[in-house]
Amino acid sequence: MKRREAREHALRVLFQLDHSEMDVNEAMLHVTEEKDVFYDTLVKGTLAHREEIDESLEQKLENWSLNRLPKIERTILRMAVFELEHTEDTPKPVIVNEAIELTKAYGDEQSSRFVNGVLSKYINK
């Protein structure tokens, strides 16, 4: 599976698991039965580091709290921050661009600018 597809599948799983008691492996299989290391890493890594990621995002958000964000933007930001902070094989601008593209597909135009602004703080730190 291509990385863009893996990110989209991971987004669906993480969105589904946000405030749900569903088992992560069950949720992953519900989205796709295809095995992929990158997909597995994105989902499980984002979940494993969620508390740390949320604390980091709270520091970067201006005049917003993480809980006030729409669920799709919050999920995309969590996944992108995990990839920015805990993986090394994808250039940071590519990660940000992929997050923006996901936001355009699932959010609205203003959401994509917001996500870009937040994630740019991770690149420019």
JSON list of C-alpha atoms in Angstrom, two decimals:
[
{"chain": "A", "resi": 1, "resn": "MET", "atom": "CA", "xyz": [0.00, 0.00, 0.00]},
{"chain": "A", "resi": 2, "resn": "LYS", "atom": "CA", "xyz": [1.25, 3.49, -0.79]},
{"chain": "A", "resi": 3, "resn": "ARG", "atom": "CA", "xyz": [1.98, 5.85, 2.08]},
{"chain": "A", "resi": 4, "resn": "ARG", "atom": "CA", "xyz": [-0.83, 8.24, 1.16]},
{"chain": "A", "resi": 5, "resn": "GLU", "atom": "CA", "xyz": [-3.28, 5.34, 1.29]},
{"chain": "A", "resi": 6, "resn": "ALA", "atom": "CA", "xyz": [-1.78, 4.14, 4.59]},
{"chain": "A", "resi": 7, "resn": "ARG", "atom": "CA", "xyz": [-2.23, 7.63, 6.07]},
{"chain": "A", "resi": 8, "resn": "GLU", "atom": "CA", "xyz": [-5.84, 7.75, 4.94]},
{"chain": "A", "resi": 9, "resn": "HIS", "atom": "CA", "xyz": [-6.54, 4.31, 6.41]},
{"chain": "A", "resi": 10, "resn": "ALA", "atom": "CA", "xyz": [-4.76, 5.29, 9.64]},
{"chain": "A", "resi": 11, "resn": "LEU", "atom": "CA", "xyz": [-6.86, 8.45, 9.83]},
{"chain": "A", "resi": 12, "resn": "ARG", "atom": "CA", "xyz": [-10.05, 6.41, 9.57]},
{"chain": "A", "resi": 13, "resn": "VAL", "atom": "CA", "xyz": [-8.91, 4.05, 12.32]},
{"chain": "A", "resi": 14, "resn": "LEU", "atom": "CA", "xyz": [-7.76, 6.81, 14.67]},
{"chain": "A", "resi": 15, "resn": "PHE", "atom": "CA", "xyz": [-10.95, 8.78, 14.05]},
{"chain": "A", "resi": 16, "resn": "GLN", "atom": "CA", "xyz": [-13.00, 5.69, 14.85]},
{"chain": "A", "resi": 17, "resn": "LEU", "atom": "CA", "xyz": [-11.01, 4.96, 18.01]},
{"chain": "A", "resi": 18, "resn": "ASP", "atom": "CA", "xyz": [-11.26, 8.50, 19.37]},
{"chain": "A", "resi": 19, "resn": "HIS", "atom": "CA", "xyz": [-13.64, 8.14, 22.34]},
{"chain": "A", "resi": 20, "resn": "SER", "atom": "CA", "xyz": [-14.36, 4.49, 21.54]},
{"chain": "A", "resi": 21, "resn": "GLU", "atom": "CA", "xyz": [-13.66, 1.27, 23.37]},
{"chain": "A", "resi": 22, "resn": "MET", "atom": "CA", "xyz": [-13.02, -0.69, 20.18]},
{"chain": "A", "resi": 23, "resn": "ASP", "atom": "CA", "xyz": [-9.88, -2.83, 20.02]},
{"chain": "A", "resi": 24, "resn": "VAL", "atom": "CA", "xyz": [-7.18, -1.26, 17.83]},
{"chain": "A", "resi": 25, "resn": "ASN", "atom": "CA", "xyz": [-6.52, -4.44, 15.83]},
{"chain": "A", "resi": 26, "resn": "GLU", "atom": "CA", "xyz": [-10.24, -4.92, 15.23]},
{"chain": "A", "resi": 27, "resn": "ALA", "atom": "CA", "xyz": [-10.56, -1.30, 14.06]},
{"chain": "A", "resi": 28, "resn": "MET", "atom": "CA", "xyz": [-7.57, -1.69, 11.73]},
{"chain": "A", "resi": 29, "resn": "LEU", "atom": "CA", "xyz": [-9.03, -4.82, 10.17]},
{"chain": "A", "resi": 30, "resn": "HIS", "atom": "CA", "xyz": [-12.38, -3.08, 9.82]},
{"chain": "A", "resi": 31, "resn": "VAL", "atom": "CA", "xyz": [-10.73, -0.40, 7.65]},
{"chain": "A", "resi": 32, "resn": "THR", "atom": "CA", "xyz": [-8.51, -2.73, 5.61]},
{"chain": "A", "resi": 33, "resn": "GLU", "atom": "CA", "xyz": [-7.34, -6.29, 5.85]},
{"chain": "A", "resi": 34, "resn": "GLU", "atom": "CA", "xyz": [-4.19, -5.41, 3.93]},
{"chain": "A", "resi": 35, "resn": "LYS", "atom": "CA", "xyz": [-1.03, -5.68, 6.04]},
{"chain": "A", "resi": 36, "resn": "ASP", "atom": "CA", "xyz": [1.35, -2.73, 5.91]},
{"chain": "A", "resi": 37, "resn": "VAL", "atom": "CA", "xyz": [4.17, -1.80, 8.30]},
{"chain": "A", "resi": 38, "resn": "PHE", "atom": "CA", "xyz": [3.76, 1.96, 7.80]},
{"chain": "A", "resi": 39, "resn": "TYR", "atom": "CA", "xyz": [-0.01, 1.78, 8.42]},
{"chain": "A", "resi": 40, "resn": "ASP", "atom": "CA", "xyz": [0.56, -0.29, 11.56]},
{"chain": "A", "resi": 41, "resn": "THR", "atom": "CA", "xyz": [3.25, 2.13, 12.78]},
{"chain": "A", "resi": 42, "resn": "LEU", "atom": "CA", "xyz": [1.06, 5.21, 12.23]},
{"chain": "A", "resi": 43, "resn": "VAL", "atom": "CA", "xyz": [-1.95, 3.81, 14.06]},
{"chain": "A", "resi": 44, "resn": "LYS", "atom": "CA", "xyz": [-0.21, 2.12, 16.96]},
{"chain": "A", "resi": 45, "resn": "GLY", "atom": "CA", "xyz": [2.48, 4.79, 17.32]},
{"chain": "A", "resi": 46, "resn": "THR", "atom": "CA", "xyz": [-0.04, 7.63, 17.41]},
{"chain": "A", "resi": 47, "resn": "LEU", "atom": "CA", "xyz": [-2.06, 5.78, 20.04]},
{"chain": "A", "resi": 48, "resn": "ALA", "atom": "CA", "xyz": [1.01, 4.90, 22.12]},
{"chain": "A", "resi": 49, "resn": "HIS", "atom": "CA", "xyz": [2.24, 8.52, 22.15]},
{"chain": "A", "resi": 50, "resn": "ARG", "atom": "CA", "xyz": [-1.18, 10.19, 22.31]},
{"chain": "A", "resi": 51, "resn": "GLU", "atom": "CA", "xyz": [-0.74, 11.75, 25.75]},
{"chain": "A", "resi": 52, "resn": "GLU", "atom": "CA", "xyz": [2.65, 13.22, 24.83]},
{"chain": "A", "resi": 53, "resn": "ILE", "atom": "CA", "xyz": [1.32, 14.39, 21.44]},
{"chain": "A", "resi": 54, "resn": "ASP", "atom": "CA", "xyz": [-1.71, 16.04, 23.04]},
{"chain": "A", "resi": 55, "resn": "GLU", "atom": "CA", "xyz": [0.48, 17.91, 25.52]},
{"chain": "A", "resi": 56, "resn": "SER", "atom": "CA", "xyz": [2.70, 19.08, 22.69]},
{"chain": "A", "resi": 57, "resn": "LEU", "atom": "CA", "xyz": [-0.28, 20.20, 20.61]},
{"chain": "A", "resi": 58, "resn": "GLU", "atom": "CA", "xyz": [-1.80, 22.10, 23.54]},
{"chain": "A", "resi": 59, "resn": "GLN", "atom": "CA", "xyz": [1.42, 24.15, 23.71]},
{"chain": "A", "resi": 60, "resn": "LYS", "atom": "CA", "xyz": [1.30, 24.94, 19.98]},
{"chain": "A", "resi": 61, "resn": "LEU", "atom": "CA", "xyz": [-2.39, 25.86, 19.73]},
{"chain": "A", "resi": 62, "resn": "GLU", "atom": "CA", "xyz": [-3.10, 29.56, 20.08]},
{"chain": "A", "resi": 63, "resn": "ASN", "atom": "CA", "xyz": [-6.48, 30.52, 21.54]},
{"chain": "A", "resi": 64, "resn": "TRP", "atom": "CA", "xyz": [-7.70, 26.93, 21.13]},
{"chain": "A", "resi": 65, "resn": "SER", "atom": "CA", "xyz": [-7.82, 23.84, 23.25]},
{"chain": "A", "resi": 66, "resn": "LEU", "atom": "CA", "xyz": [-7.40, 20.42, 21.75]},
{"chain": "A", "resi": 67, "resn": "ASN", "atom": "CA", "xyz": [-10.88, 19.37, 22.89]},
{"chain": "A", "resi": 68, "resn": "ARG", "atom": "CA", "xyz": [-12.47, 22.32, 21.05]},
{"chain": "A", "resi": 69, "resn": "LEU", "atom": "CA", "xyz": [-11.00, 21.26, 17.71]},
{"chain": "A", "resi": 70, "resn": "PRO", "atom": "CA", "xyz": [-13.21, 19.35, 15.30]},
{"chain": "A", "resi": 71, "resn": "LYS", "atom": "CA", "xyz": [-12.50, 15.63, 15.63]},
{"chain": "A", "resi": 72, "resn": "ILE", "atom": "CA", "xyz": [-11.07, 15.29, 12.09]},
{"chain": "A", "resi": 73, "resn": "GLU", "atom": "CA", "xyz": [-8.51, 18.10, 12.55]},
{"chain": "A", "resi": 74, "resn": "ARG", "atom": "CA", "xyz": [-7.54, 16.79, 15.98]},
{"chain": "A", "resi": 75, "resn": "THR", "atom": "CA", "xyz": [-7.00, 13.30, 14.55]},
{"chain": "A", "resi": 76, "resn": "ILE", "atom": "CA", "xyz": [-4.98, 14.56, 11.59]},
{"chain": "A", "resi": 77, "resn": "LEU", "atom": "CA", "xyz": [-2.82, 16.72, 13.85]},
{"chain": "A", "resi": 78, "resn": "ARG", "atom": "CA", "xyz": [-2.15, 13.83, 16.23]},
{"chain": "A", "resi": 79, "resn": "MET", "atom": "CA", "xyz": [-1.12, 11.53, 13.41]},
{"chain": "A", "resi": 80, "resn": "ALA", "atom": "CA", "xyz": [1.09, 14.15, 11.74]},
{"chain": "A", "resi": 81, "resn": "VAL", "atom": "CA", "xyz": [2.80, 15.10, 15.01]},
{"chain": "A", "resi": 82, "resn": "PHE", "atom": "CA", "xyz": [3.52, 11.44, 15.68]},
{"chain": "A", "resi": 83, "resn": "GLU", "atom": "CA", "xyz": [5.09, 11.13, 12.25]},
{"chain": "A", "resi": 84, "resn": "LEU", "atom": "CA", "xyz": [7.05, 14.39, 12.64]},
{"chain": "A", "resi": 85, "resn": "GLU", "atom": "CA", "xyz": [8.36, 13.56, 16.09]},
{"chain": "A", "resi": 86, "resn": "HIS", "atom": "CA", "xyz": [8.81, 9.79, 15.99]},
{"chain": "A", "resi": 87, "resn": "THR", "atom": "CA", "xyz": [9.74, 8.78, 12.45]},
{"chain": "A", "resi": 88, "resn": "GLU", "atom": "CA", "xyz": [12.71, 9.75, 10.36]},
{"chain": "A", "resi": 89, "resn": "ASP", "atom": "CA", "xyz": [12.16, 8.27, 6.92]},
{"chain": "A", "resi": 90, "resn": "THR", "atom": "CA", "xyz": [9.86, 10.98, 5.49]},
{"chain": "A", "resi": 91, "resn": "PRO", "atom": "CA", "xyz": [10.91, 14.62, 5.07]},
{"chain": "A", "resi": 92, "resn": "LYS", "atom": "CA", "xyz": [9.00, 16.92, 7.42]},
{"chain": "A", "resi": 93, "resn": "PRO", "atom": "CA", "xyz": [7.56, 19.12, 4.62]},
{"chain": "A", "resi": 94, "resn": "VAL", "atom": "CA", "xyz": [6.11, 15.99, 3.01]},
{"chain": "A", "resi": 95, "resn": "ILE", "atom": "CA", "xyz": [4.44, 14.99, 6.28]},
{"chain": "A", "resi": 96, "resn": "VAL", "atom": "CA", "xyz": [2.91, 18.47, 6.63]},
{"chain": "A", "resi": 97, "resn": "ASN", "atom": "CA", "xyz": [1.75, 18.46, 3.00]},
{"chain": "A", "resi": 98, "resn": "GLU", "atom": "CA", "xyz": [0.12, 15.04, 3.44]},
{"chain": "A", "resi": 99, "resn": "ALA", "atom": "CA", "xyz": [-1.69, 16.27, 6.56]},
{"chain": "A", "resi": 100, "resn": "ILE", "atom": "CA", "xyz": [-2.93, 19.32, 4.65]},
{"chain": "A", "resi": 101, "resn": "GLU", "atom": "CA", "xyz": [-4.18, 17.13, 1.81]},
{"chain": "A", "resi": 102, "resn": "LEU", "atom": "CA", "xyz": [-6.04, 14.89, 4.27]},
{"chain": "A", "resi": 103, "resn": "THR", "atom": "CA", "xyz": [-7.58, 17.98, 5.86]},
{"chain": "A", "resi": 104, "resn": "LYS", "atom": "CA", "xyz": [-8.69, 19.31, 2.47]},
{"chain": "A", "resi": 105, "resn": "ALA", "atom": "CA", "xyz": [-10.28, 15.95, 1.69]},
{"chain": "A", "resi": 106, "resn": "TYR", "atom": "CA", "xyz": [-12.05, 15.52, 5.04]},
{"chain": "A", "resi": 107, "resn": "GLY", "atom": "CA", "xyz": [-12.30, 19.04, 6.46]},
{"chain": "A", "resi": 108, "resn": "ASP", "atom": "CA", "xyz": [-12.69, 22.43, 4.86]},
{"chain": "A", "resi": 109, "resn": "GLU", "atom": "CA", "xyz": [-10.38, 25.06, 3.39]},
{"chain": "A", "resi": 110, "resn": "GLN", "atom": "CA", "xyz": [-9.96, 26.97, 6.64]},
{"chain": "A", "resi": 111, "resn": "SER", "atom": "CA", "xyz": [-9.13, 23.73, 8.43]},
{"chain": "A", "resi": 112, "resn": "SER", "atom": "CA", "xyz": [-6.25, 23.06, 6.07]},
{"chain": "A", "resi": 113, "resn": "ARG", "atom": "CA", "xyz": [-4.75, 26.50, 6.77]},
{"chain": "A", "resi": 114, "resn": "PHE", "atom": "CA", "xyz": [-5.15, 25.93, 10.51]},
{"chain": "A", "resi": 115, "resn": "VAL", "atom": "CA", "xyz": [-3.45, 22.49, 10.33]},
{"chain": "A", "resi": 116, "resn": "ASN", "atom": "CA", "xyz": [-0.65, 24.00, 8.23]},
{"chain": "A", "resi": 117, "resn": "GLY", "atom": "CA", "xyz": [-0.12, 26.77, 10.81]},
{"chain": "A", "resi": 118, "resn": "VAL", "atom": "CA", "xyz": [0.04, 24.37, 13.74]},
{"chain": "A", "resi": 119, "resn": "LEU", "atom": "CA", "xyz": [2.33, 21.85, 12.03]},
{"chain": "A", "resi": 120, "resn": "SER", "atom": "CA", "xyz": [4.67, 24.56, 10.72]},
{"chain": "A", "resi": 121, "resn": "LYS", "atom": "CA", "xyz": [5.55, 25.25, 14.37]},
{"chain": "A", "resi": 122, "resn": "TYR", "atom": "CA", "xyz": [7.01, 21.72, 14.56]},
{"chain": "A", "resi": 123, "resn": "ILE", "atom": "CA", "xyz": [9.20, 22.32, 11.52]},
{"chain": "A", "resi": 124, "resn": "ASN", "atom": "CA", "xyz": [10.37, 25.78, 12.55]},
{"chain": "A", "resi": 125, "resn": "LYS", "atom": "CA", "xyz": [11.23, 24.91, 16.15]}
]
